[in-house]
Short mmCIF file of C-alpha atoms in Angstrom, two decimals:
data_model
loop_
_atom_site.label_atom_id
_atom_site.label_comp_id
_atom_site.label_asym_id
_atom_site.label_seq_id
_atom_site.Cartn_x
_atom_site.Cartn_y
_atom_site.Cartn_z
CA MET A 177 69.39 -81.60 -117.86
CA SER A 178 67.84 -83.84 -115.20
CA HIS A 179 66.83 -85.98 -118.14
CA SER A 180 67.03 -89.38 -116.43
CA LEU A 181 65.03 -88.28 -113.40
CA HIS A 182 61.34 -88.54 -114.16
CA ARG A 183 61.21 -92.11 -115.46
CA TYR A 184 57.66 -93.29 -114.95
CA GLY A 185 56.76 -96.75 -113.73
CA SER A 186 56.19 -99.02 -110.75
CA VAL A 187 58.82 -99.95 -108.18
CA GLU A 188 58.84 -103.39 -109.73
CA ASN A 189 59.49 -102.33 -113.32
CA LEU A 190 61.98 -99.61 -112.36
CA LYS A 191 64.05 -102.02 -110.32
CA ASN A 192 66.49 -102.85 -113.10
CA ASP A 193 66.70 -99.44 -114.66
CA PHE A 194 69.79 -97.31 -113.99
CA CYS A 195 71.69 -94.49 -115.66
CA ILE A 196 75.15 -93.35 -114.63
CA TYR A 197 76.17 -89.85 -115.65
CA SER A 198 79.63 -88.43 -115.04
CA ARG A 199 79.99 -84.72 -115.61
CA ALA A 200 82.90 -82.33 -115.23
CA ALA A 201 81.92 -79.05 -113.61
CA ARG A 202 82.26 -75.67 -115.23
CA GLY A 203 85.05 -73.71 -113.53
CA VAL A 204 86.20 -76.70 -111.45
CA ASN A 205 87.46 -79.69 -113.42
CA ARG A 206 86.12 -79.27 -116.95
CA GLU A 207 89.40 -78.11 -118.50
CA ASN A 208 91.07 -80.95 -120.46
CA CYS A 209 88.75 -83.60 -119.02
CA GLY A 210 88.66 -85.66 -122.27
CA GLU A 211 91.12 -88.30 -121.13
CA LYS A 212 89.18 -88.88 -117.91
CA LEU A 213 85.94 -89.18 -119.84
CA ARG A 214 87.52 -91.79 -122.11
CA ARG A 215 88.57 -93.76 -119.02
CA ILE A 216 84.98 -93.56 -117.77
CA LEU A 217 83.74 -94.79 -121.15
CA GLU A 218 86.05 -97.81 -120.81
CA ILE A 219 84.62 -98.47 -117.35
CA TYR A 220 81.04 -98.25 -118.61
CA LEU A 221 81.77 -100.60 -121.50
CA SER A 222 83.58 -103.11 -119.32
CA SER A 223 80.59 -103.07 -116.92
CA ASP A 224 78.05 -104.20 -119.52
CA ALA A 225 76.30 -100.92 -120.23
CA VAL A 226 73.09 -101.43 -122.22
CA ASN A 227 73.44 -98.24 -124.21
CA PHE A 228 75.14 -94.85 -124.22
CA GLY A 229 75.07 -91.90 -126.53
CA SER A 230 75.98 -88.44 -127.48
CA SER A 231 73.50 -85.60 -127.68
CA HIS A 232 75.87 -83.47 -129.75
CA SER A 233 76.39 -86.30 -132.26
CA GLY A 234 72.63 -86.80 -132.40
CA LYS A 235 72.96 -90.57 -132.14
CA CYS A 236 73.17 -93.29 -129.49
CA TYR A 237 75.34 -96.42 -129.63
CA LEU A 238 72.46 -98.76 -130.44
CA ALA A 239 71.45 -96.47 -133.31
CA GLY A 240 74.91 -96.63 -134.87
CA LEU A 241 77.14 -94.17 -132.98
CA ASP A 242 80.73 -94.94 -134.00
CA LEU A 243 82.58 -95.87 -130.81
CA GLU A 244 86.01 -94.75 -132.00
CA GLU A 245 84.76 -91.41 -133.27
CA TYR A 246 82.78 -90.90 -130.10
CA ALA A 247 85.80 -91.60 -127.90
CA LYS A 248 87.77 -88.98 -129.86
CA SER A 249 84.96 -86.44 -129.55
CA LEU A 250 85.16 -86.58 -125.74
CA ASP A 251 87.97 -83.99 -125.95
CA ASN A 252 85.22 -81.52 -126.81
CA SER A 253 82.75 -82.77 -124.25
CA TYR A 254 82.22 -82.52 -120.50
CA GLY A 255 79.97 -85.46 -119.66
CA ILE A 256 79.24 -89.05 -120.44
CA ILE A 257 76.17 -91.12 -119.67
CA ALA A 258 75.27 -94.79 -119.96
CA THR A 259 72.29 -97.00 -119.19
CA PHE A 260 72.40 -100.22 -117.19
CA SER A 261 69.85 -102.92 -116.51
CA ASP A 262 71.49 -104.88 -113.71
CA ARG A 263 72.37 -103.85 -110.17
CA LYS A 264 75.62 -105.79 -110.19
CA ASP A 265 76.84 -103.93 -113.28
CA VAL A 266 76.20 -100.57 -111.62
CA LEU A 267 78.05 -101.72 -108.50
CA ASN A 268 80.91 -102.95 -110.65
CA ALA A 269 81.13 -99.63 -112.53
CA LEU A 270 81.07 -97.54 -109.34
CA LYS A 271 83.77 -99.66 -107.70
CA LYS A 272 86.00 -99.20 -110.76
CA MET A 273 85.34 -95.48 -110.83
CA LYS A 274 86.21 -95.12 -107.17
CA MET A 275 89.46 -97.01 -107.71
CA ALA A 276 90.30 -94.89 -110.77
CA LYS A 277 90.15 -91.69 -108.63
CA LEU A 278 89.15 -89.53 -111.58
CA GLY A 279 87.44 -86.86 -109.45
CA ILE A 280 84.57 -86.38 -111.90
CA SER A 281 81.11 -85.88 -110.35
CA THR A 282 78.84 -88.84 -110.95
CA VAL A 283 75.11 -89.28 -110.53
CA VAL A 284 73.22 -92.56 -110.55
CA SER A 285 69.53 -92.62 -111.45
CA GLY A 286 67.39 -95.42 -110.12
CA LEU A 287 65.25 -96.40 -107.16
CA ILE A 288 66.42 -94.37 -104.16
CA ASP A 289 66.86 -97.32 -101.81
CA GLU A 290 68.61 -99.37 -104.47
CA VAL A 291 71.08 -96.62 -105.40
CA LYS A 292 71.83 -95.86 -101.73
CA SER A 293 72.50 -99.52 -101.09
CA ILE A 294 74.76 -99.85 -104.17
CA ALA A 295 76.71 -96.72 -103.17
CA GLU A 296 77.21 -98.12 -99.68
CA GLU A 297 78.52 -101.42 -101.10
CA ALA A 298 80.90 -99.48 -103.34
CA GLY A 299 82.18 -97.54 -100.33
CA LEU A 300 80.69 -94.24 -101.47
CA GLN A 301 78.85 -91.62 -99.48
CA PRO A 302 75.92 -90.09 -101.41
CA HIS A 303 76.20 -86.30 -101.45
CA THR A 304 73.12 -84.75 -103.07
CA ALA A 305 69.83 -86.04 -104.47
CA LEU A 306 67.44 -84.73 -107.07
CA LEU A 307 64.05 -86.13 -106.10
CA SER A 308 61.15 -86.51 -108.49
CA LEU A 309 57.93 -84.97 -107.20
CA GLY A 310 55.90 -86.25 -110.13
CA ILE A 311 54.01 -84.65 -112.99
CA HIS A 312 51.79 -81.66 -112.25
CA GLY A 313 49.68 -79.32 -114.35
CA LYS A 314 47.47 -80.42 -117.24
CA ARG A 315 47.81 -84.15 -116.76
CA SER A 316 44.76 -84.80 -118.93
CA VAL A 317 46.94 -84.42 -122.05
CA LEU A 318 49.34 -87.17 -121.02
CA PRO A 319 49.28 -90.51 -122.77
CA GLU A 320 48.19 -93.60 -120.88
CA ASP A 321 50.53 -95.19 -118.31
CA GLU A 322 51.98 -97.93 -120.54
CA ILE A 323 53.02 -95.30 -123.12
CA LEU A 324 54.33 -92.98 -120.40
CA GLU A 325 56.56 -95.74 -119.03
CA ILE A 326 58.25 -95.94 -122.43
CA VAL A 327 58.43 -92.30 -123.51
CA THR A 328 59.85 -91.06 -120.18
CA MET A 329 62.95 -93.20 -120.75
CA CYS A 330 64.02 -90.37 -123.04
CA GLY A 331 64.17 -87.38 -120.69
CA HIS A 332 64.30 -84.89 -123.53
CA SER A 333 60.90 -86.23 -124.67
CA LEU A 334 62.17 -87.03 -128.15
CA ILE A 335 60.20 -90.28 -128.39
CA SER A 336 56.66 -89.50 -129.40
CA PRO A 337 53.64 -91.43 -128.09
CA ARG A 338 52.56 -91.87 -131.72
CA LEU A 339 55.80 -93.68 -132.53
CA VAL A 340 55.36 -95.91 -129.48
CA ARG A 341 51.80 -96.82 -130.47
CA SER A 342 52.93 -97.58 -134.00
CA VAL A 343 55.75 -99.84 -132.78
CA LEU A 344 53.47 -101.59 -130.26
CA GLU A 345 50.99 -102.27 -133.02
CA LYS A 346 53.70 -103.82 -135.21
CA ILE A 347 54.80 -106.00 -132.30
CA GLN A 348 51.22 -107.02 -131.59
CA ASN A 349 50.76 -107.95 -135.25
CA GLU A 350 54.00 -109.93 -135.05
CA GLU A 351 55.58 -107.83 -137.81
CA ILE A 352 58.59 -107.18 -135.55
CA SER A 353 59.87 -108.72 -132.30
CA PRO A 354 59.87 -106.84 -128.95
CA LYS A 355 63.65 -106.55 -129.25
CA GLU A 356 63.40 -104.99 -132.71
CA GLY A 357 60.67 -102.69 -131.41
CA ALA A 358 62.89 -101.51 -128.54
CA LEU A 359 65.70 -100.77 -131.00
CA GLN A 360 63.36 -98.73 -133.19
CA LEU A 361 62.21 -96.74 -130.19
CA THR A 362 65.73 -95.91 -129.00
CA ARG A 363 66.67 -94.14 -132.25
CA PRO A 364 65.34 -90.65 -131.41
CA CYS A 365 67.00 -90.74 -127.94
CA SER A 366 70.46 -89.49 -128.84
CA CYS A 367 71.78 -89.52 -125.24
CA GLY A 368 71.40 -93.29 -125.10
CA ILE A 369 69.46 -93.35 -121.83
CA PHE A 370 66.57 -95.26 -123.36
CA ASN A 371 66.82 -98.63 -121.66
CA THR A 372 66.07 -101.14 -124.40
CA THR A 373 66.19 -104.05 -121.95
CA ARG A 374 63.49 -102.50 -119.76
CA CYS A 375 61.48 -101.54 -122.84
CA GLN A 376 61.59 -105.11 -124.13
CA THR A 377 60.45 -106.44 -120.74
CA LEU A 378 57.59 -103.93 -120.57
CA VAL A 379 56.44 -104.87 -124.05
CA GLU A 380 56.70 -108.61 -123.42
CA LYS A 381 54.61 -108.31 -120.26
CA ARG A 382 51.93 -106.33 -122.07
CA PRO A 383 48.66 -108.24 -122.46
CA LYS A 384 48.27 -109.28 -126.10
CA THR A 385 44.70 -108.05 -126.32
CA GLN A 386 45.44 -104.59 -124.93
CA GLN A 387 43.88 -101.85 -127.01
CA GLU A 388 45.59 -98.56 -127.70
CA GLY A 389 44.18 -95.44 -126.06
CA ARG A 390 44.80 -91.91 -127.27
CA CYS A 391 45.21 -89.89 -124.12
CA ARG A 392 43.63 -89.37 -120.72
CA GLU A 393 40.94 -86.96 -121.92
CA MET B 17 53.84 -81.92 -130.90
CA HIS B 18 51.05 -82.23 -133.48
CA CYS B 19 53.19 -80.26 -135.92
CA ILE B 20 53.35 -82.75 -138.80
CA LEU B 21 50.25 -82.50 -140.92
CA GLU B 22 49.04 -84.59 -143.82
CA GLU B 23 47.06 -82.75 -146.48
CA ASP B 24 46.02 -84.60 -149.62
CA GLU B 25 49.25 -86.12 -150.92
CA GLU B 26 51.50 -83.73 -148.98
CA VAL B 27 53.11 -83.87 -145.56
CA LEU B 28 53.63 -80.42 -144.04
CA ILE B 29 55.28 -79.01 -140.93
CA ASP B 30 53.20 -76.50 -138.99
CA GLN B 31 55.94 -73.99 -138.13
CA ASP B 32 54.01 -72.48 -135.22
CA GLU B 33 53.62 -75.84 -133.47
CA CYS B 34 57.11 -77.14 -134.38
CA VAL B 35 59.53 -76.88 -131.44
CA GLU B 36 62.66 -77.47 -133.57
CA CYS B 37 63.58 -80.67 -131.70
CA GLY B 38 65.23 -81.99 -134.86
CA VAL B 39 64.03 -85.59 -134.44
CA CYS B 40 62.65 -85.72 -137.98
CA LEU B 41 66.06 -84.60 -139.29
CA HIS B 42 68.31 -86.68 -137.04
CA THR B 43 66.41 -89.93 -137.56
CA GLU B 44 66.32 -89.39 -141.34
CA VAL B 45 62.74 -90.57 -141.64
CA CYS B 46 61.78 -88.60 -144.74
CA PRO B 47 61.98 -90.93 -147.76
CA THR B 48 62.62 -88.00 -150.13
CA ASP B 49 65.02 -86.11 -147.85
CA ALA B 50 62.74 -83.08 -148.04
CA ILE B 51 63.13 -81.93 -144.42
CA TYR B 52 65.54 -79.07 -143.76
CA ARG B 53 66.02 -76.32 -141.21
CA PRO B 54 65.16 -72.93 -142.67
CA GLU B 55 67.37 -69.95 -141.82
CA GLU B 56 64.66 -68.52 -139.57
CA SER B 57 65.23 -71.42 -137.17
CA PHE B 58 68.56 -69.85 -136.17
CA VAL B 59 67.26 -66.29 -135.70
CA TYR B 60 65.95 -64.96 -132.40
CA PRO B 61 63.40 -65.18 -130.94
CA ARG B 62 62.70 -68.47 -132.77
CA ALA B 63 66.24 -69.75 -132.08
CA ILE B 64 65.25 -70.36 -128.47
CA ARG B 65 63.11 -73.28 -129.69
CA MET B 66 66.09 -75.22 -130.97
CA GLN B 67 68.26 -74.33 -127.97
CA MET B 68 65.68 -75.74 -125.56
CA SER B 69 64.32 -78.63 -127.64
CA ASP B 70 67.20 -80.14 -129.61
CA PRO B 71 69.86 -81.73 -127.36
CA SER B 72 72.40 -81.43 -130.19
CA ALA B 73 72.13 -77.62 -130.09
CA GLN B 74 74.22 -75.63 -127.64
CA HIS B 75 72.97 -72.67 -125.67
CA PRO B 76 75.35 -69.83 -126.64
CA ALA B 77 75.63 -68.42 -123.12
CA PHE B 78 76.34 -71.71 -121.38
CA LYS B 79 78.11 -73.74 -124.06
CA ALA B 80 76.05 -76.65 -122.80
CA TRP B 81 73.97 -79.21 -124.62
CA GLY B 82 70.49 -80.01 -123.42
CA ARG B 83 68.68 -77.46 -121.31
CA GLY B 84 71.68 -76.13 -119.47
CA THR B 85 71.18 -77.07 -115.82
CA GLU B 86 73.81 -78.66 -113.58
CA GLU B 87 71.42 -79.06 -110.58
CA ALA B 88 72.64 -81.98 -108.38
CA LYS B 89 75.01 -83.41 -110.99
CA THR B 90 78.09 -81.50 -109.93
CA ASN B 91 77.00 -80.29 -106.50
CA ASP B 92 79.73 -82.31 -104.79
CA VAL B 93 82.32 -79.94 -106.30
CA THR B 94 80.33 -76.73 -106.83
CA GLY B 95 78.36 -76.56 -103.58
CA LYS B 96 75.57 -74.87 -105.50
CA PHE B 97 73.09 -76.26 -102.98
CA GLY B 98 74.27 -76.31 -99.37
CA HIS B 99 72.91 -77.92 -96.22
CA GLY B 100 69.71 -76.14 -95.19
CA GLU B 101 68.90 -75.20 -98.79
CA TYR B 102 66.71 -76.73 -101.45
CA GLY B 103 66.57 -76.35 -105.18
CA MET B 104 63.33 -76.82 -107.07
CA LEU B 105 63.18 -77.59 -110.77
CA PHE B 106 60.04 -76.98 -112.79
CA GLU B 107 60.29 -78.73 -116.15
CA PHE B 108 57.56 -77.18 -118.25
CA GLY B 109 56.25 -79.26 -121.16
CA ARG B 110 57.80 -82.48 -119.99
CA PRO B 111 56.87 -85.17 -120.79
CA VAL B 112 55.89 -85.08 -124.48
CA THR B 113 53.70 -81.99 -124.34
CA GLY B 114 55.73 -78.86 -125.05
CA THR B 115 55.03 -75.40 -123.72
CA ARG B 116 54.76 -71.76 -124.67
CA LEU B 117 56.85 -69.43 -122.54
CA THR B 118 53.65 -67.69 -121.39
CA GLU B 119 53.17 -70.70 -119.11
CA VAL B 120 56.65 -70.37 -117.63
CA GLN B 121 56.01 -66.71 -116.87
CA LYS B 122 53.02 -67.62 -114.71
CA ILE B 123 55.43 -69.25 -112.28
CA THR B 124 58.44 -66.92 -112.64
CA ARG B 125 56.18 -64.03 -111.62
CA ALA B 126 54.87 -65.89 -108.58
CA VAL B 127 58.35 -66.97 -107.54
CA CYS B 128 59.67 -63.40 -107.79
CA GLY B 129 56.60 -62.19 -105.91
CA LEU B 130 57.72 -64.30 -102.97
CA GLY B 131 61.27 -62.95 -103.24
CA ILE B 132 62.65 -66.39 -104.07
CA GLU B 133 65.83 -66.64 -106.10
CA ILE B 134 65.74 -67.81 -109.72
CA ILE B 135 69.09 -69.45 -110.32
CA GLU B 136 71.29 -67.39 -112.59
CA GLU B 137 73.26 -70.25 -114.18
CA ASN B 138 70.24 -71.40 -116.13
CA PRO B 139 68.89 -70.33 -119.54
CA VAL B 140 65.54 -69.19 -118.12
CA PHE B 141 67.28 -66.44 -116.14
CA GLY B 142 68.60 -64.96 -119.38
CA LEU B 143 65.07 -64.74 -120.79
CA LEU B 144 63.85 -62.51 -117.97
CA GLU B 145 63.17 -58.89 -118.82
CA ASP B 146 62.92 -57.92 -115.20
CA LYS B 147 64.59 -59.96 -112.48
CA GLN B 148 62.41 -58.36 -109.80
CA THR B 149 59.02 -59.13 -111.34
CA GLY B 150 59.80 -62.35 -113.21
CA LEU B 151 58.48 -61.01 -116.51
CA ILE B 152 59.88 -62.78 -119.56
CA ARG B 153 60.96 -60.68 -122.53
CA LYS B 154 57.89 -60.15 -124.71
CA GLU B 155 59.46 -61.42 -127.91
CA PHE B 156 59.90 -64.89 -126.37
CA LEU B 157 56.47 -65.33 -124.79
CA GLN B 158 54.73 -67.04 -127.71
CA GLU B 159 57.68 -69.24 -128.60
CA LYS B 160 57.04 -72.94 -128.10
CA VAL B 161 59.68 -75.35 -126.79
CA LEU B 162 59.66 -79.07 -126.08
CA SER B 163 60.61 -78.40 -122.47
CA ILE B 164 62.32 -75.75 -120.39
CA ILE B 165 63.57 -75.83 -116.82
CA LEU B 166 63.00 -73.12 -114.25
CA GLU B 167 65.38 -73.62 -111.35
CA ILE B 168 64.94 -71.88 -107.99
CA ARG B 169 66.75 -72.01 -104.65
CA PHE B 170 65.43 -71.29 -101.17
CA GLY B 171 66.15 -71.95 -97.51
CA ALA B 172 64.72 -75.11 -95.98
CA ASP B 173 62.53 -72.96 -93.72
CA ARG B 174 60.57 -71.81 -96.81
CA LEU B 175 59.62 -75.27 -98.11
CA ALA B 176 56.04 -75.15 -96.80
CA GLU B 177 55.56 -71.65 -98.22
CA VAL B 178 56.75 -72.73 -101.68
CA VAL B 179 54.56 -75.83 -101.60
CA GLU B 180 51.48 -73.93 -100.45
CA LYS B 181 51.85 -70.83 -102.63
CA ILE B 182 53.55 -72.00 -105.82
CA LEU B 183 52.49 -75.59 -106.46
CA PRO B 184 48.73 -74.83 -106.62
CA LEU B 185 49.49 -72.43 -109.50
CA LEU B 186 50.60 -75.38 -111.59
CA ASP B 187 46.93 -76.38 -111.89
CA ASP B 188 46.42 -73.31 -114.08
CA VAL B 189 49.25 -73.76 -116.55
CA ASP B 190 48.35 -74.97 -120.01
CA THR B 191 50.89 -77.77 -120.07
CA VAL B 192 52.39 -80.42 -117.82
CA VAL B 193 55.23 -79.73 -115.39
CA SER B 194 57.61 -82.37 -114.06
CA LEU B 195 58.79 -81.27 -110.66
CA GLY B 196 62.10 -82.03 -108.95
CA LEU B 197 63.71 -81.09 -105.65
CA VAL B 198 67.45 -80.91 -104.97
CA THR B 199 68.56 -81.72 -101.44
CA ARG B 200 71.75 -82.64 -99.63
CA PHE B 201 71.99 -85.95 -97.77
CA ASP B 202 72.26 -85.33 -94.04
CA ASP B 203 75.16 -86.50 -91.84
CA LYS B 204 73.44 -89.87 -91.35
CA GLY B 205 73.07 -90.39 -95.08
CA GLU B 206 69.32 -89.77 -94.98
CA LEU B 207 66.92 -87.58 -96.97
CA SER B 208 64.71 -86.18 -94.24
CA VAL B 209 62.96 -83.83 -96.66
CA ILE B 210 60.98 -86.79 -98.01
CA GLN B 211 59.00 -86.96 -94.77
CA ASP B 212 58.55 -83.19 -94.77
CA LEU B 213 57.19 -83.28 -98.31
CA GLU B 214 54.84 -86.12 -97.56
CA ALA B 215 53.55 -84.21 -94.52
CA LEU B 216 52.77 -81.38 -96.96
CA ASN B 217 50.90 -83.84 -99.22
CA VAL B 218 53.57 -83.75 -101.91
CA PRO B 219 54.24 -87.33 -102.98
CA VAL B 220 57.85 -88.27 -103.71
CA ARG B 221 58.52 -90.79 -106.47
CA PRO B 222 60.59 -93.85 -105.53
CA ASN B 223 63.27 -93.09 -108.15
CA ALA B 224 65.75 -90.23 -108.05
CA LYS B 225 69.12 -89.03 -109.29
CA ILE B 226 71.80 -89.39 -106.69
CA ASN B 227 75.21 -87.72 -106.76
CA VAL B 228 77.40 -90.39 -105.20
CA GLY B 229 80.21 -88.04 -104.15
CA LEU B 230 82.97 -89.04 -106.59
CA GLY B 231 83.82 -85.44 -107.58
CA ARG B 232 87.03 -83.82 -106.35
CA PRO B 233 87.82 -81.51 -104.64
CA LEU B 234 84.81 -82.55 -102.56
CA ILE B 235 82.65 -79.93 -100.91
CA LYS B 236 81.42 -81.35 -97.63
#
């Protein structure tokens, strides 16, 4: 899926943006992995995950995913992903996962230097990386940077720039708070990798007089 | 996707532009509950739209949600990408643009022309009519999806060739393409390919996905 890879932003505003994805491999350890996934869910929850979700349920936790039902459904799943907004929580989760010896492959998305440093502190040796080489092709159709920073937090591109502009306008007009806006924007992202904490920060730092653009053309 | 149109008092879905992502259904935004998936959505070739665009739909061949790639996620136990090898992922249509499969074919043909391997455990491989030429089956070419991932693998000695011969072709595709590269960490825990890419004028973003080696049995 590589859906937490191409998150757009500056080093500064990506600093507190992490996803941890644990995935059982086809033909290796996928058979009967439900119990291990439930243990990983417990670890994520006890490490202050911001959000998590389920693509096959079509809903993330912050949009009303039922935790008990979700935990049961992990018998029919092979992966589990959660979003974090603090380095210490990621470190905490990785330490617990190492101790649990579950043997399920785990990827951490975030700034390369930050993730390497966290892995080292957790006593882990990074194995493989998927690097982002940016966006190529017809870039003129892309929305402006401030919209791109928000929509790329859903790697399946389920959050439309139009929705973001509409929510930003409501926030600017003080019809809703930045926190409420972030919650509205996370609804289409069923995997739960939309980081509402980062979204709220981005929106709060946005100049009040900023005008909406349409696209780069 | 520019597929929801307002005409007079009506809101319509332009079926040719709709990629079947299902967001309008899953988020229950229609106040009169008028949105539904017609039967045609489940029939090939159109069914490929839902399989690639709606994360709640499974690809029948892979029994996987999303777009079906394992790339670096499980490489610590599968060894899909070894030392001295790279994987490259071309995500057509991402972000927020969508793509017709005609645009994917522009690159599959070029990749096959160089004799580079298109990874088999990926839905794009199953769409190919001819594995030697990279032609996609005709019935799929005009289908539109939210995004689709072409995944290739090559020896490290071919990196410059791929960068010089394939990446310039991305300027001529009628969509955006998010590009990723899979690489193993070396024995010192470094990613030396970053310097190689920068020497080839390919910028590397500061954020990545890193497999932290928790899978067992571990492939070293």
